[in-house]
Each structure stands twice: as structure tokens, then as C-alpha cells.
Short mmCIF file of C-alpha atoms and ligand atoms in Angstrom, two decimals:
data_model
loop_
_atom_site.label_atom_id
_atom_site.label_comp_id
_atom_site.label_asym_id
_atom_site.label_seq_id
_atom_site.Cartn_x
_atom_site.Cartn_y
_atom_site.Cartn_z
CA UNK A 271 0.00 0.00 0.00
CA UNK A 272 0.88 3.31 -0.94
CA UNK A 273 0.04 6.36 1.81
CA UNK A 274 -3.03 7.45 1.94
CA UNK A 275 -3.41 10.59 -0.59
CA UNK A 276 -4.25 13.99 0.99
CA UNK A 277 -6.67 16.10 0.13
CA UNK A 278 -6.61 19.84 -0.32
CA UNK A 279 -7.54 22.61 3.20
CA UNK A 280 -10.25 23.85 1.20
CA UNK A 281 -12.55 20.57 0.74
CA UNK A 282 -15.01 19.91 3.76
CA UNK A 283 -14.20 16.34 5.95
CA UNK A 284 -17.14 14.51 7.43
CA UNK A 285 -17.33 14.28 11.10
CA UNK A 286 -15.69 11.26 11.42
CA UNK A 287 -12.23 12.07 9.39
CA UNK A 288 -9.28 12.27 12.44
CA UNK A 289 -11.97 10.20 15.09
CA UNK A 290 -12.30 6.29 15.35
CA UNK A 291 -15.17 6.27 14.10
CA UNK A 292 -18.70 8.19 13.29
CA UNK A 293 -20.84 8.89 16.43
CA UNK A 294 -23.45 6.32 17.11
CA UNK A 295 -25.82 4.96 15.26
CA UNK A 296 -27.94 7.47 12.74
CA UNK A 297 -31.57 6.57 11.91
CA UNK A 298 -33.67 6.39 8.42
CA UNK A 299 -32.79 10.05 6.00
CA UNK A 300 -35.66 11.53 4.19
CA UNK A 301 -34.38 13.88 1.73
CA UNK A 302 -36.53 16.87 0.03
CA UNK A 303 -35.92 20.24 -1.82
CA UNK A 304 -32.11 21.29 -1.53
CA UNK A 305 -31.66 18.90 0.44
CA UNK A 306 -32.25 16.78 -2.44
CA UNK A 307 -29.96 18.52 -4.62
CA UNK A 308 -26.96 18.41 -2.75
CA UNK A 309 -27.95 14.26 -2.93
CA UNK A 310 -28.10 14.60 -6.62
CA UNK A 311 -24.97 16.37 -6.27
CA UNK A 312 -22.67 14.30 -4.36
CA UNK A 313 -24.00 11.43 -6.32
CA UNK A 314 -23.52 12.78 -9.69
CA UNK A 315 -19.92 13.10 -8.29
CA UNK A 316 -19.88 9.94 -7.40
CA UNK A 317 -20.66 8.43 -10.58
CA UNK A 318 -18.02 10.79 -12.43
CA UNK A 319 -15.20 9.57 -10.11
CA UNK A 320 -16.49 5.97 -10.62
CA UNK A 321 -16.45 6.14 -14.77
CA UNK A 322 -12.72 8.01 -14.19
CA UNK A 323 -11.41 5.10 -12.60
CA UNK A 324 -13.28 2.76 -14.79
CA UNK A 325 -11.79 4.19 -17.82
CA UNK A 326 -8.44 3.37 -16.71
CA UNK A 327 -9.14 -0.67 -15.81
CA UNK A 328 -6.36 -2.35 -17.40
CA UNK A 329 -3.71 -5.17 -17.60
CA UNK A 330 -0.55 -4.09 -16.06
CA UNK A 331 -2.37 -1.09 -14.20
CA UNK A 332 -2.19 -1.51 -10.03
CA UNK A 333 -5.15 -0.89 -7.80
CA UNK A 334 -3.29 1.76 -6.13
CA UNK A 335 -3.52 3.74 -9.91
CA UNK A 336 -6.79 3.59 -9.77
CA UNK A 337 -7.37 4.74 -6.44
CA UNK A 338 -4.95 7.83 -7.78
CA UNK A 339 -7.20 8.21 -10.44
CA UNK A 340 -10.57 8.28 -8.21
CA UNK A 341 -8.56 10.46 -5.88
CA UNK A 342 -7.82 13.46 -8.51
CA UNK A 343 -11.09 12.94 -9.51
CA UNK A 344 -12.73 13.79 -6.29
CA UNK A 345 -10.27 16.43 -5.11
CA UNK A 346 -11.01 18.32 -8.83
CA UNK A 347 -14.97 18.43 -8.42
CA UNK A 348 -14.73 19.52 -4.74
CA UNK A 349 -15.62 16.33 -2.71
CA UNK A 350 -13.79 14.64 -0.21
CA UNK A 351 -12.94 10.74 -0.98
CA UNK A 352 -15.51 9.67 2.11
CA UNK A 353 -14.13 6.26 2.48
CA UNK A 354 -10.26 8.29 3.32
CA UNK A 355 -10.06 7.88 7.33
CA UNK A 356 -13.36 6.17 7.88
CA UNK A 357 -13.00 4.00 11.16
CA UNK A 358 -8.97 4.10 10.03
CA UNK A 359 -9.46 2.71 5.98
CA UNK A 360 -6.54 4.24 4.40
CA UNK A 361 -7.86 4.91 0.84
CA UNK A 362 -9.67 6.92 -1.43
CA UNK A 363 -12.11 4.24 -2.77
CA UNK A 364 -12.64 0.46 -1.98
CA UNK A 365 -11.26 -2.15 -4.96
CA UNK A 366 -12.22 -5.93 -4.82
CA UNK A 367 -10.84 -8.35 -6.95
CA UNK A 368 -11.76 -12.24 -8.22
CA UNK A 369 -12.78 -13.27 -5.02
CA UNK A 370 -13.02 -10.10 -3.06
CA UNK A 371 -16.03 -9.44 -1.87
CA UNK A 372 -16.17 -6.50 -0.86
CA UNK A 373 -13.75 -3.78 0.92
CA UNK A 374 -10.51 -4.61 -0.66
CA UNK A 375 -7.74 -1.74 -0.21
CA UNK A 376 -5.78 -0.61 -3.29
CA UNK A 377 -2.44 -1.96 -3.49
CA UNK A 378 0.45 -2.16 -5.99
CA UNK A 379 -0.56 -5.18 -7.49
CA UNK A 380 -1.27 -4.94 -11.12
CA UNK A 381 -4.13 -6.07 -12.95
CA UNK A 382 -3.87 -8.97 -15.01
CA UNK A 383 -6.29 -10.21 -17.98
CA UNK A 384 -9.14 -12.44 -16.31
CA UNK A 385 -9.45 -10.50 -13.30
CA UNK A 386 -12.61 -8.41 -12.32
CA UNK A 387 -12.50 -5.75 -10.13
CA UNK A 388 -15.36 -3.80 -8.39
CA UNK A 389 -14.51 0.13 -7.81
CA UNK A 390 -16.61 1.19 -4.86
CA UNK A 391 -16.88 5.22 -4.88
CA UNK A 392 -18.41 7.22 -2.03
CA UNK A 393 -18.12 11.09 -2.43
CA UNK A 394 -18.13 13.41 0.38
CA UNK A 395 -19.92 17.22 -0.64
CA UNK A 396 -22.00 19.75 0.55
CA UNK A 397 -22.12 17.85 3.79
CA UNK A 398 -23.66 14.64 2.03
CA UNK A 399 -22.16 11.13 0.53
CA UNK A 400 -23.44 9.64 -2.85
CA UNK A 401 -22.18 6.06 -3.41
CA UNK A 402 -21.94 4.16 -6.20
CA UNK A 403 -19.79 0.86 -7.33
CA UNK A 404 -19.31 -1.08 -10.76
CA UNK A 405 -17.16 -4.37 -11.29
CA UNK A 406 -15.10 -4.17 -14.25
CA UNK A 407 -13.60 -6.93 -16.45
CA UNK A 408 -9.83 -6.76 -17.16
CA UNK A 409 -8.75 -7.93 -20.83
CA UNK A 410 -10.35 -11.12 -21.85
CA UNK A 411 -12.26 -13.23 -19.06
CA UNK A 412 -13.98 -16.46 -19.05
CA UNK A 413 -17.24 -16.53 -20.08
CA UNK A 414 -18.77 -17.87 -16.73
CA UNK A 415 -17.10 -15.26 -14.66
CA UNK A 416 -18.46 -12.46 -17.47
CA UNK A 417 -21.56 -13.63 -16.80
CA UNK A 418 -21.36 -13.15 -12.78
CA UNK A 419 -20.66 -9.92 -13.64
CA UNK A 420 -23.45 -8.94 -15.93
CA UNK A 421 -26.06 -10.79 -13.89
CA UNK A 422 -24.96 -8.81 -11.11
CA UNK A 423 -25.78 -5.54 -12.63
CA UNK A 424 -28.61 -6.90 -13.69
CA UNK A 425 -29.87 -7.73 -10.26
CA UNK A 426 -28.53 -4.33 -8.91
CA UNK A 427 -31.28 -2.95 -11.23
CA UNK A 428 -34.07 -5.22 -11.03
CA UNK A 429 -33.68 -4.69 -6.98
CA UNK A 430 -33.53 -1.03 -7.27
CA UNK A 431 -36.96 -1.15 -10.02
CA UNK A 432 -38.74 -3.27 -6.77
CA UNK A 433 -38.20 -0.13 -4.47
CA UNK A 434 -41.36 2.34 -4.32
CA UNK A 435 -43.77 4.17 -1.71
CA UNK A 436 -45.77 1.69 0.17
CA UNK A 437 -43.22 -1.25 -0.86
CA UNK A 438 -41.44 -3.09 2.05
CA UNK A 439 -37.91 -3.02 1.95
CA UNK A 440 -37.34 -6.49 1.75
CA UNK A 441 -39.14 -6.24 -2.18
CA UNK A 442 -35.61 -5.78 -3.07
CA UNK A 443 -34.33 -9.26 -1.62
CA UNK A 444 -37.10 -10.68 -3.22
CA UNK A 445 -36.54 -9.00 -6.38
CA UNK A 446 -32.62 -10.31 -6.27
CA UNK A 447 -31.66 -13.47 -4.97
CA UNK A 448 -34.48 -15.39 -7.14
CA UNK A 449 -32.85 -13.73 -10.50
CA UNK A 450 -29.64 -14.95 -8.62
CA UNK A 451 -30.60 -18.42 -7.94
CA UNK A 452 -32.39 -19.10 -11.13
CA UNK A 453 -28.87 -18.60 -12.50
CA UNK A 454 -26.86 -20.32 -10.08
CA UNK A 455 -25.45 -17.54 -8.09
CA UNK A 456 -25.57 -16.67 -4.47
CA UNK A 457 -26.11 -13.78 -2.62
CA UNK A 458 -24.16 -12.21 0.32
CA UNK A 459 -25.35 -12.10 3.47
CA UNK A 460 -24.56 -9.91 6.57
CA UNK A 461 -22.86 -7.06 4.47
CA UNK A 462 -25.89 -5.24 2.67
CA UNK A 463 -26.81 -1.14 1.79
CA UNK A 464 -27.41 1.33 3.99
CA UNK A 465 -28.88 4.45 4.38
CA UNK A 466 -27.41 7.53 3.53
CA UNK A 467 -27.26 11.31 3.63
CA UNK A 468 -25.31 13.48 5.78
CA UNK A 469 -24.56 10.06 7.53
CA UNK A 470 -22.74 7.74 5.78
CA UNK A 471 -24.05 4.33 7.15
CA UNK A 472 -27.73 4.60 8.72
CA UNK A 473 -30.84 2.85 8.87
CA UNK A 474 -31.80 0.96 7.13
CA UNK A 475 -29.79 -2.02 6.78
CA UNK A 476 -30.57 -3.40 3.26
CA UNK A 477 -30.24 -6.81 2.71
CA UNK A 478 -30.00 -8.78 -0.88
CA UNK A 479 -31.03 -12.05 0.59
CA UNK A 480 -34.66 -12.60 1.69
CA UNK A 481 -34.16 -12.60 5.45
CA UNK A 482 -37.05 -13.95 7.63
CA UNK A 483 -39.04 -11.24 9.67
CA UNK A 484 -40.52 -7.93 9.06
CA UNK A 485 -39.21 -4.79 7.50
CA UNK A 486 -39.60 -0.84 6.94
CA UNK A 487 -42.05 0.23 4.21
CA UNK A 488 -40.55 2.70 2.35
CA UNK A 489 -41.81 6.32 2.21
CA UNK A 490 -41.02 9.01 -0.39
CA UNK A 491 -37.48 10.67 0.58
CA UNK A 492 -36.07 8.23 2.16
CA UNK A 493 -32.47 7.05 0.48
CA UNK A 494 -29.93 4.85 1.07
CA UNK A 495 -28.13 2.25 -1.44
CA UNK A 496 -28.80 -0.73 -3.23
CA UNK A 497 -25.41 -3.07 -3.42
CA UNK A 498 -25.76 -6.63 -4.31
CA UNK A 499 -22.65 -8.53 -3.98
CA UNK A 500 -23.38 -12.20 -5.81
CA UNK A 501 -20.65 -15.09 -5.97
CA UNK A 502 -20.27 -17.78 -8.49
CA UNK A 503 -19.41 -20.38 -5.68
CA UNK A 504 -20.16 -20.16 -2.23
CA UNK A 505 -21.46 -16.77 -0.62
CA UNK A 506 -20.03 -17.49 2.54
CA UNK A 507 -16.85 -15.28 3.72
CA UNK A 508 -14.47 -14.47 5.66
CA UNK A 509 -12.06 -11.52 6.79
CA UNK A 510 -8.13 -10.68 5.67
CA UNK A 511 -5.99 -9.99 8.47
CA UNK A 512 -6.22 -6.37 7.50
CA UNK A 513 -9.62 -6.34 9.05
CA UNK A 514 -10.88 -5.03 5.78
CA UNK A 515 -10.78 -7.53 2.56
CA UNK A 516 -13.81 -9.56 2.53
CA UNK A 517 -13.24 -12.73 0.33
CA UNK A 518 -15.22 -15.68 0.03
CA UNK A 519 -14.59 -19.05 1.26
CA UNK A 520 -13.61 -21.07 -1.51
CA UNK A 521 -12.02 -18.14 -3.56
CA UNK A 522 -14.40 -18.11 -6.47
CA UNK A 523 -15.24 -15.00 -7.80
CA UNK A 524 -17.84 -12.29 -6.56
CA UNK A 525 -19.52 -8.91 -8.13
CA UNK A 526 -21.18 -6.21 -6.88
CA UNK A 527 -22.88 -2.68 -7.96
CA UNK A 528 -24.48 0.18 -6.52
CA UNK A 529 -26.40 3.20 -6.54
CA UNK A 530 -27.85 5.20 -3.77
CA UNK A 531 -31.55 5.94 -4.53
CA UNK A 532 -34.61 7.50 -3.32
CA UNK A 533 -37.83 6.75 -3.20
CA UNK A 534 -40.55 9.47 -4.91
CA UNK A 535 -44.24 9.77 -4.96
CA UNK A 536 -44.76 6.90 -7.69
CA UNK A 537 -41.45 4.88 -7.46
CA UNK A 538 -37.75 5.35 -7.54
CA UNK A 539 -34.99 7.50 -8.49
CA UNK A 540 -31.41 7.07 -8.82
CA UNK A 541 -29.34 9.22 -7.91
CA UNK A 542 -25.27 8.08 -8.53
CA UNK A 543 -26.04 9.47 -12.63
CA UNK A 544 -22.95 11.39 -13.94
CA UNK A 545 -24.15 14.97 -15.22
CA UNK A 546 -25.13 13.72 -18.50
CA UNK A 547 -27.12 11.02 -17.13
CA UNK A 548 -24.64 8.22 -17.34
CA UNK A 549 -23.35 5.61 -15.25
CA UNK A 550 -21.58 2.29 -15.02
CA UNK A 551 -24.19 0.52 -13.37
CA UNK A 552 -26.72 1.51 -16.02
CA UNK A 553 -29.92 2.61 -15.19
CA UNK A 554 -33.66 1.63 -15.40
CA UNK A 555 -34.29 2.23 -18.50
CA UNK A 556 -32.19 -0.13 -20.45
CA UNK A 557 -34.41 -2.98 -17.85
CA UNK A 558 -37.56 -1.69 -19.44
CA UNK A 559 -35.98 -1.90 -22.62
CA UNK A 560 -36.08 -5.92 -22.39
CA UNK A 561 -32.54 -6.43 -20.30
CA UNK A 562 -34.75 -9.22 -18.64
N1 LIG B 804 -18.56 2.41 -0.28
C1 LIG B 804 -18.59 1.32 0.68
C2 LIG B 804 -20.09 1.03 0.86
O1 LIG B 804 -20.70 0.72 -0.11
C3 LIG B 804 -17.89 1.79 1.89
C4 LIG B 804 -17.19 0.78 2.66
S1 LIG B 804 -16.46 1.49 4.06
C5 LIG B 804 -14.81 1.32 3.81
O2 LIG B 804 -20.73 1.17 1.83
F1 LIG B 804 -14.23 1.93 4.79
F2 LIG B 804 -14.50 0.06 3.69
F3 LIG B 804 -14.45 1.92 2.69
CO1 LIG B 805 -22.60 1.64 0.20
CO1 LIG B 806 -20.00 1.89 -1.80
#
């Protein structure tokens, strides 16, 4: 690992930056008017930084490169890199390879053909965090392990199309780990999304895996993220040493996307789109246009 990149005087740190940790834990965020727009905001940041360090997924090109690339990113639009000093992570952005689940820290490994590797964003900006993650395929990879990848944005979307006002929460489990199944994937358990907003991780916990028991119904404003992680082999896991790397158990490969959302008066909207409406994830339109 490389030291952890610093960041200008001038950008805003969350709370937590230079503390152990944030303070206790933060319920459900409804988000209207400006408040809104400074979502829309951080998000659309998010989702620039994420295609930035997208665009330079290569053979031969170390994690750590990408997390300079995210970095410069951030630091040029004005947002602070949210995952820098959160409970002590040392980087800029998250970066999980093969059979990282989720969590991975930038290193100076280099990318080889065949790998995958998710790039997990979170932007810190006007005093709110939009988050947002894509796996990318390196060179050439094997068709299976393509496919986990795909599916996996696919199931990202269909989750995020279940969410509306009046819907449980758990419609987006239900909406996901069927599509997973029915193609022979699993889906992670204990890590899910989260709420979000001026906090970073709040209610609710969202969980990809139909859990037994009741949840929330959702309300309009209320946002936090939808981030499936789906393995090819087993979804159980385990912990690196480092206390960060999630990988699972018997080192097949895993995906995961995400996009923070909100839910409106007659459904959902997402909210990690770049400026011009773009993002790596895709959005719910190319669903309705038969991506079933
Ligand atoms: N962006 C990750 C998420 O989706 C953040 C993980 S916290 C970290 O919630 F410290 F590991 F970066
Ligand atoms: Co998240
Ligand atoms: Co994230």
C-alpha cells in the first residue's frame, strides 16, 4: 500500500475524518428540496469519479492507480474521498478483486487479464455522501465469470426497479436473490446497503437475501443504497488480516454494484447518474428496454 493521498484545506471532511469512528448509530434520512440537490450532487460526483477510474481498468495497471485516479477525480470536483479515514481505511475508494467481496484496499498489485474488479466510490460534498460501485472486467475473461458480472448488474437494477412508496424493503431481496438463484449464483449475506445522507451508514440495513421477519415500508425521501454482492461459488466469507478484505470461502469470484436511490411519490430514483445522465451501473431504463 501506498500512503493514503491527501486532500486539499479547502474541501469539507465529514465528522468522522481524524476520530475512530462516526458517532453512534444514525436513523432512516428523508431527503426533500435542496436537500435533495446536494444528494443529486454528491451522487452525480460519485458516478463521475467511478467512470474516471473505470476508464483506466487495465492489464498491467495496479489498484493503487486507480485509487490515484478516483482520488484526482474527487479532489477536482470539490468532494472529499468519504471512504479516506473512515473508522482508520486508508484509501480513497474500496477495490475488490476475483474473489473479493467487498472492501478490498488498493495496493500495488497490477491487474492482469481475467481478473474483475469492483470500484466502490463514495463522495463526500456539501455535507452529504453519494455512493456508487461497478465491477469491471480486465482484458479477456472467461465466459462464466463475465456472466457473474453482468447478472450482477442486472440484479442491482431489477432490486432497485422493486423499491417504491408503500413497498417493504425487503421487495428488493425478493426481487434479487431469485434472479440470482435461477442462475446459479448466491447472494451475500450480513454485508448489505445502507442508508445515507449526511450520515454515511444509517438505517436501514438493506439486505439482498430474503431474510425472515418484518421490514420498513418505504416512504417518499427516504435514500440509502442498493449493493448486491453475488458469488459464483459459495457466498459465505471471511475476513483478511487487514480487518478489511472480505473474500469468500472457496475463492471463487464475486460482483457487486451500486447506486444510492430515493424513493418518490410513484417509485424510484437514482441518484449516482454522472451529469449527463450516465453511469456504469446503467440505469432503469435499459431494464424496461427488455434487459430481462
Ligand atoms: N462504499 C462502501 C459502501 O458501499 C464503503 C465501505 S467502508 C470502507 O458502503 F471503509 F471500507 F471503505
Ligand atoms: Co454503500
Ligand atoms: Co459503496
Amino acid at each position: 500500500m501506498s500512503p493514503p493521498r491527501p486532500v486539499p484545506e479547502g474541501i469539507a471532511r465529514p465528522p468522522y475524518v481524524g476520530r475512530p469512528g462516526p458517532s453512534g448509530p444514525a436513523g432512516v434520512q428523508r431527503h426533500r428540496g435542496s436537500d435533495l440537490e446536494r444528494l443529486r450532487h454528491a451522487g452525480a460526483v460519485a458516478a463521475e469519479v467511478l467512470a474516471s477510474a473505470g476508464a483506466a481498468v487495465a492489464p498491467g495497471v495496479t489498484t493503487d492507480e486507480l485509487d490515484g485516479v478516483a482520488h484526482d477525480t474527487y479532489v477536482r470536483l470539490g468532494a472529499y474521498p468519504s471512504t479516506l479515514g473512515y473508522k482508520g481505511y486508508p484509501k480513497s475508494i474500496c477495490t475488490s478483486v476475483n474473489e473479493v467481496v467487498c472492501h478490498g484496499i488498493p495496493d500495488d498489485r497490477p491487474l492482469v487479464a481475467g481478473d474483475i474488479v469492483n470500484v466502490d466510490v463514495t463522495a463526500y460534498v456539501d455535507g452529504v455522501h453519494g455512493d456508487t460501485s461497478a465491477t469491471f472486467t480486465v482484458g479477456e475473461v472467461d465466459p462464466p465469470t463475465a456472466g457473474l458480472v453482468e447478472l450482477t448488474r442486472v440484479a442491482t437494477l431489477l432490486g432497485i426497479a422493486a423499491v417504491g412508496p408503500g413497498e417493504h424493503l425487503s421487495a428488493i431481496a425478493e426481487a434479487i436473490e431469485p434472479f440470482a438463484v435461477d442462475h446459479g449464483l448466491e447472494v451475500v449475506r450480513d454485508w448489505g446497503g445502507h442508508g445515507i445522507g449526511a450520515v454515511f451508514h444509517a438505517a436501514p440495513h438493506v439486505n439482498h437475501g430474503i431474510e425472515r421477519g418484518r421490514t420498513i415500508r418505504l416512504e417518499p425521501g427516504v435514500t440509502f443504497t442498493v449493493e448486491p454482492m453475488l458469488t459464483a461459488g459459495t457466498s459465505r466469507h471471511h475476513l483478511w488480516a487487514d480487518d478489511w478484505t472480505v473474500v469468500t470461502d472457496d475463492l471463487l469470484p464475486s460482483a457487486q454494484f451500486e447506486h444510492t436511490v430515493i424513493v418518490t411519490e410513484d417509485g424510484v430514483e437514482i441518484l449516482t447518474l454522472t451529469p449527463e445522465g450516465r453511469s456504469a451501473v446503467g440505469d432503469l431504463t435499459a431494464l424496461e428496454a427488455g434487459a430481462r
